[in-house]
CSV table of C-alpha atoms and ligand atoms in Angstrom, one decimal:
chain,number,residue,atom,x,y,z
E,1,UNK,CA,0.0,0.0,0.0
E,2,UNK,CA,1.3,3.3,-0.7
E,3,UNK,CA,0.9,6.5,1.9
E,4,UNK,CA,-2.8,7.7,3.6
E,5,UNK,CA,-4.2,10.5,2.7
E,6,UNK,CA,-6.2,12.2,6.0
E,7,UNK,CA,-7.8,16.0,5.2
E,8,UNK,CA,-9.5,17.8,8.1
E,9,UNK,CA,-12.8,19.8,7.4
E,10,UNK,CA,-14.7,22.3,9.0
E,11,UNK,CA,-15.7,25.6,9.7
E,12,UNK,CA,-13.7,28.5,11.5
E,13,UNK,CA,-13.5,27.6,14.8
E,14,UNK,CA,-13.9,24.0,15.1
E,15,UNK,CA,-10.5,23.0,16.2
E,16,UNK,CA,-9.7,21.6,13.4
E,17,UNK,CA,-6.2,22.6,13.2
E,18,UNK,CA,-4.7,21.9,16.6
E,19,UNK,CA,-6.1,18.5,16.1
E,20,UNK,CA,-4.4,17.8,12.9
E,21,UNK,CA,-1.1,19.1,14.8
E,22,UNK,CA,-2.2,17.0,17.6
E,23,UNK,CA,-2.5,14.0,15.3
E,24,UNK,CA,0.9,14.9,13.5
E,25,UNK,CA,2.8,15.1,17.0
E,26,UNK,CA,1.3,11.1,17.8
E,27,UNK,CA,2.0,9.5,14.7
E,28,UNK,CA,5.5,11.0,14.6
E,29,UNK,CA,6.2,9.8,18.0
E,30,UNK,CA,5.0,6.1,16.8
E,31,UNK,CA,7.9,6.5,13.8
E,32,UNK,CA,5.9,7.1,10.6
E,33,UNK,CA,6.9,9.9,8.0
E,34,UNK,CA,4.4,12.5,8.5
E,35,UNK,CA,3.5,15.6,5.4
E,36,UNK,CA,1.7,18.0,7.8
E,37,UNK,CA,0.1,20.7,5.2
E,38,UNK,CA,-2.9,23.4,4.6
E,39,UNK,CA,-5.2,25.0,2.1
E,40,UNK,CA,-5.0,27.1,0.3
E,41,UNK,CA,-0.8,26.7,0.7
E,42,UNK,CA,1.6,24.3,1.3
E,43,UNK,CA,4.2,25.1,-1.7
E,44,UNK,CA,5.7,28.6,-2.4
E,45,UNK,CA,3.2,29.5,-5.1
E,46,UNK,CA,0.3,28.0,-2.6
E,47,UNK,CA,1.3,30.2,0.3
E,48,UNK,CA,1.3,33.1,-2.3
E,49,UNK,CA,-1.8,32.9,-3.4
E,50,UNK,CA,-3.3,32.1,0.2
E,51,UNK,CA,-1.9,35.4,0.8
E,52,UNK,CA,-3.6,36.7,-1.8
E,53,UNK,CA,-7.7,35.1,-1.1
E,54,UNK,CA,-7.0,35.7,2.8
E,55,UNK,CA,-5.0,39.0,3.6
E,56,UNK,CA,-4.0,40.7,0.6
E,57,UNK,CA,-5.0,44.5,1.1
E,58,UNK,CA,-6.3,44.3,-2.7
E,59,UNK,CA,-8.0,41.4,-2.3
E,60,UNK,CA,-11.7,43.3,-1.6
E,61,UNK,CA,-13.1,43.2,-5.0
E,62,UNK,CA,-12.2,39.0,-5.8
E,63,UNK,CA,-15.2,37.4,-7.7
E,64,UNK,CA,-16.4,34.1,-6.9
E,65,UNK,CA,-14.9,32.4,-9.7
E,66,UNK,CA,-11.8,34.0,-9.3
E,67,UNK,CA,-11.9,32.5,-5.9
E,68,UNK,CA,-12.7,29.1,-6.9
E,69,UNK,CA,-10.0,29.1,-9.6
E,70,UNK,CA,-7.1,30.3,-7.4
E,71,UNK,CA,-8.4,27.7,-4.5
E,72,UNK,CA,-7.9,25.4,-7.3
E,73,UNK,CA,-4.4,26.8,-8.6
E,74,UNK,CA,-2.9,26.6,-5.3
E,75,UNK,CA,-4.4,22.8,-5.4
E,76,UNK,CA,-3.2,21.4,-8.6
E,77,UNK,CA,0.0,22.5,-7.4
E,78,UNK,CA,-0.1,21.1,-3.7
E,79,UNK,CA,-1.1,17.9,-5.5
E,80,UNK,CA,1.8,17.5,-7.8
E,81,UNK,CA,4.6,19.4,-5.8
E,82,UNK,CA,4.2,17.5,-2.7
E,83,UNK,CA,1.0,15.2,-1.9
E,84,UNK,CA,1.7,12.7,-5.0
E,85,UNK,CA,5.3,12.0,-4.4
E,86,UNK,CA,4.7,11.9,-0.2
E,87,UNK,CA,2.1,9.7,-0.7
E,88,UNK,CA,4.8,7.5,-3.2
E,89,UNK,CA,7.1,7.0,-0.5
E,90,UNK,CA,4.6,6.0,1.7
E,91,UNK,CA,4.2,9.4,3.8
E,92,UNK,CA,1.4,9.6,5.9
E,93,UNK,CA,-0.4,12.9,4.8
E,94,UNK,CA,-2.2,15.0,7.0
E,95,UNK,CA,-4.0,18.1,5.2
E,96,UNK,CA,-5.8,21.0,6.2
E,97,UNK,CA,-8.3,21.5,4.4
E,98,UNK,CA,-8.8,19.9,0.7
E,99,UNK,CA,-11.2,20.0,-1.8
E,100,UNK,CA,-14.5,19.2,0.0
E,101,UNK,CA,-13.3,23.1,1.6
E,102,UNK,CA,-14.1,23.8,-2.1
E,103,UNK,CA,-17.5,22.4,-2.4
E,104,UNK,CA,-18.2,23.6,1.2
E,105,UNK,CA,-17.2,27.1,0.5
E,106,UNK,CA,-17.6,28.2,-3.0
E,107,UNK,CA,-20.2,25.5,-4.1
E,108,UNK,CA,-22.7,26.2,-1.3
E,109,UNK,CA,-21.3,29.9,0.7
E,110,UNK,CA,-20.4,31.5,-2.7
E,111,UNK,CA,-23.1,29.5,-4.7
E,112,UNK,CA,-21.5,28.7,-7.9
E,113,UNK,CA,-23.0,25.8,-9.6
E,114,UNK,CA,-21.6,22.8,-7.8
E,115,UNK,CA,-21.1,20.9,-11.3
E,116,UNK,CA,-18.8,23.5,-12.4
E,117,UNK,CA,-17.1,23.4,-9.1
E,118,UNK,CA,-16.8,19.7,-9.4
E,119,UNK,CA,-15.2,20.1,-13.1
E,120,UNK,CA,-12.8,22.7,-11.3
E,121,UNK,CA,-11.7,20.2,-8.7
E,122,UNK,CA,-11.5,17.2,-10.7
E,123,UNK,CA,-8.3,19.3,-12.9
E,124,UNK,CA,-6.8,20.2,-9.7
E,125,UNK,CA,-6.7,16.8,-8.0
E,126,UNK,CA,-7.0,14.2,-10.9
E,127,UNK,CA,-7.3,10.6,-9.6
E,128,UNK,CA,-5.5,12.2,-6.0
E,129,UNK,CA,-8.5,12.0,-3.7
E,130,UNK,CA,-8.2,11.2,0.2
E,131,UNK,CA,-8.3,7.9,2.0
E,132,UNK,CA,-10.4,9.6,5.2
E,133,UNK,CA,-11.7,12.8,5.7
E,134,UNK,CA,-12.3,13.5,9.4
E,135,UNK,CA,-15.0,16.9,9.5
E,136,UNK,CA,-15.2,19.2,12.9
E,137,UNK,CA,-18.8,20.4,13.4
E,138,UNK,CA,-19.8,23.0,16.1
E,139,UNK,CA,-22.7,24.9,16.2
E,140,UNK,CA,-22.8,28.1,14.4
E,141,UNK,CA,-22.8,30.4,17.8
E,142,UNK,CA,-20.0,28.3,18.7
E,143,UNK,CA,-17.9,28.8,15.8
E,144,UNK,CA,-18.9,32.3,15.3
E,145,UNK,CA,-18.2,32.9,19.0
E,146,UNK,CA,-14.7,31.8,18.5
E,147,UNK,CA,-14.1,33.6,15.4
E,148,UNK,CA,-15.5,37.0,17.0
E,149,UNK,CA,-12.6,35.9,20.0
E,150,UNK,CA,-10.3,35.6,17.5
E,151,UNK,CA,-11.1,38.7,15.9
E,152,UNK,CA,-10.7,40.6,18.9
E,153,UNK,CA,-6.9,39.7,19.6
E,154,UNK,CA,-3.6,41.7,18.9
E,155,UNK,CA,-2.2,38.9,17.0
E,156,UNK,CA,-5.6,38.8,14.7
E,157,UNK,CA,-4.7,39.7,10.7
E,158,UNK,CA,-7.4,40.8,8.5
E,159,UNK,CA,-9.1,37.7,6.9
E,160,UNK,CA,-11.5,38.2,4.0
E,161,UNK,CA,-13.3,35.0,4.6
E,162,UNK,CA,-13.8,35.7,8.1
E,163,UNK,CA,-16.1,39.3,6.5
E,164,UNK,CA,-18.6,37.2,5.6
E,165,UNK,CA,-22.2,37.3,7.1
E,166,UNK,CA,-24.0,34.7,9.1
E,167,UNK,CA,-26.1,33.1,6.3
E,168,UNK,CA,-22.7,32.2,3.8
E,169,UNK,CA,-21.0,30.1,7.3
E,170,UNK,CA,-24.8,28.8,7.5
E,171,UNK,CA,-24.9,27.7,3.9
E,172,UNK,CA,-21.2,26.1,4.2
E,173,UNK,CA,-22.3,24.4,7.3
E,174,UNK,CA,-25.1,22.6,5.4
E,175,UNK,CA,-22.7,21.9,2.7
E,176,UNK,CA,-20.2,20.0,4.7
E,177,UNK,CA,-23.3,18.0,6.3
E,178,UNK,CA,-24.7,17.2,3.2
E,179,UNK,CA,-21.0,15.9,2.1
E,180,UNK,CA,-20.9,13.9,4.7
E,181,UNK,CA,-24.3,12.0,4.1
E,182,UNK,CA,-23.4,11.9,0.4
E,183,UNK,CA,-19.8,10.0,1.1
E,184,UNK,CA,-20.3,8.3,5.0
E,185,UNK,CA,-16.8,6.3,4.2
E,186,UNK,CA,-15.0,8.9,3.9
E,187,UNK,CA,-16.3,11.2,5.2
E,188,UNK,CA,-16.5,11.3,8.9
E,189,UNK,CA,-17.8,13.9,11.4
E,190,UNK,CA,-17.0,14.5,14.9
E,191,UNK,CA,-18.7,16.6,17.7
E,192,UNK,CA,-16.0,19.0,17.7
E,193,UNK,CA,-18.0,21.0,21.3
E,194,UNK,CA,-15.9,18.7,23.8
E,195,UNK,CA,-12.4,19.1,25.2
E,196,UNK,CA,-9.6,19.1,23.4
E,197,UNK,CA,-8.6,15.6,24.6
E,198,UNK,CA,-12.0,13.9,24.1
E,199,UNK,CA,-11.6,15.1,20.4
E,200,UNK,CA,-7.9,13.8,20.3
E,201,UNK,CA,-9.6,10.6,21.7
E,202,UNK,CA,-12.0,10.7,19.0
E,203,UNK,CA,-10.0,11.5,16.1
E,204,UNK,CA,-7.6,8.5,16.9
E,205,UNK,CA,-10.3,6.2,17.5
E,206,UNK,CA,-11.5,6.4,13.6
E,207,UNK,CA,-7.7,7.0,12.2
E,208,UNK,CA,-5.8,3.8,14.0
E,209,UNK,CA,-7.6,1.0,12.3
E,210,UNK,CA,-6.9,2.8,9.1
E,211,UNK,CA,-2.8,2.6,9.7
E,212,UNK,CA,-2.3,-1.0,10.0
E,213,UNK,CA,-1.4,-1.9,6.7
E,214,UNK,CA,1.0,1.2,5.7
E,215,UNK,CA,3.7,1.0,4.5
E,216,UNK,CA,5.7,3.7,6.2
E,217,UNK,CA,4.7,2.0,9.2
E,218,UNK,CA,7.8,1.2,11.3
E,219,UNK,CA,8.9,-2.2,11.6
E,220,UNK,CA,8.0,-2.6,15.4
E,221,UNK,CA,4.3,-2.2,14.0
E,222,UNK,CA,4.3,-3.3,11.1
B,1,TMP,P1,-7.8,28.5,7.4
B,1,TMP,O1,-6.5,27.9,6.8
B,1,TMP,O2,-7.6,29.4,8.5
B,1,TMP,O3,-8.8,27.5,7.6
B,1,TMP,O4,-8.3,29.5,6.2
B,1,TMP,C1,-8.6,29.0,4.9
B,1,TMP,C2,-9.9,29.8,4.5
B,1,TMP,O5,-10.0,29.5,3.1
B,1,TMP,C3,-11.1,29.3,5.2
B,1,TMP,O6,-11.9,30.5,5.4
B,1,TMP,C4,-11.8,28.4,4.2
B,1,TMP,C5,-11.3,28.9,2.9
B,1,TMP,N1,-11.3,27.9,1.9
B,1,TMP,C6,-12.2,28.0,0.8
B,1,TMP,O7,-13.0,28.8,0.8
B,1,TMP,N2,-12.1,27.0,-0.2
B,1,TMP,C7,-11.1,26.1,-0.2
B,1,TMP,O8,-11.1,25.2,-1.1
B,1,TMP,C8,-10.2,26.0,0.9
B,1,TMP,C9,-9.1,25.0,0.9
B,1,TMP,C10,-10.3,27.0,1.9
């Protein structure tokens, strides 16, 4: 078998992130090659457009579909820079966010016509689709609580995503749950409200039985 393919999904706020470091810092410990990455990002060009959808000061005025193509852009070269030759050697990769963030996002928040958002992501990602897709729901006050926190700290950079109104996070929110009725494989969600180590709990609980037959596995476990 060659390398796993995990992406993490959910809305702002759900924790998400820590938990795929969390997850990282475990399997690392246990001796198998982890690629910890993000999207949009995770090569040079990726990180410069992220800058570009997220925090660029010009950024105001970006269309839908310019959206959904640089999402894409930053994508099809993630894919082919880094997750197709990890997942070669047998690299366990670990991203945040992937393309059901797409669907999620610009499909159902931006409303573009989820077929041509399908046709997008299928030229960005080709035949490289993940093994398990663990998604991080919290209520909407609970995620736009945490945002507003967010928002109010020192440390907080303007985020153009994070401008949206209640009823786009509401529409992406649906989307991910309808995702993960239309693909309950891969597609798992987690009650992302509890502690940090009850999710930690949680998330190893559906990704162990998943590792046993990897290749990058060290021998001890193998
Ligand atoms: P994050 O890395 O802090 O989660 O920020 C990424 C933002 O980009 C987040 O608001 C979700 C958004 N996003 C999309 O809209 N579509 C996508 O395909 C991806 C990967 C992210």
């Amino acid at each position: 078998m060659n390398g796993f393919f995990l992406s993490f999904e959910g809305t702002e706020g759900s924790g998400k992130s820590t938990q795929a470091a969390l997850l990282a810092r475990r399997l690392r410990n246990l001796g198998h090659h982890v690629r910890e990455l993000r999207e949009p990002g995770g090569t040079p060009i990726g990180e410069e457009i992220r800058h570009t959808l997220k925090h660029s000061a010009a950024n105001h005025a970006m269309t839908p579909e310019a959206e959904l193509l640089l999402m894409n852009a930053s994508r099809a070269q993630l894919v082919r820079e880094v997750i197709r030759p990890a997942l070669a050697a047998g690299e366990i990769v670990i991203c945040d966010r992937f393309y059901d963030s797409t669907t999620a996002y610009q499909g159902c928040g931006r409303q573009i016509d989820l077929n041509v958002v399908w046709r997008v992501i299928d030229l960005a990602v080709g035949d490289t689709r993940p093994d398990l897709t663990l998604l991080f729901l919290v209520p909407q006050a609970v995620s736009e609580e945490r945002r507003l926190k967010r928002q109010s700290t020192m440390a907080f950079v303007r985020d153009r995503f994070e401008e949206a109104d209640r009823s786009f996070f509401e529409r992406v929110e649906q989307g991910y749950r309808a995702l993960a009725a239309a693909e309950p494989e891969r597609v798992r969600p987690l009650d992302a409200t509890g502690s940090i180590d009850d999710l930690k709990r949680d998330v190893w609980s559906l990704v162990e039985p998943r590792l046993a037959n990897l290749r990058s596995a060290p021998a001890a476990l193998s």
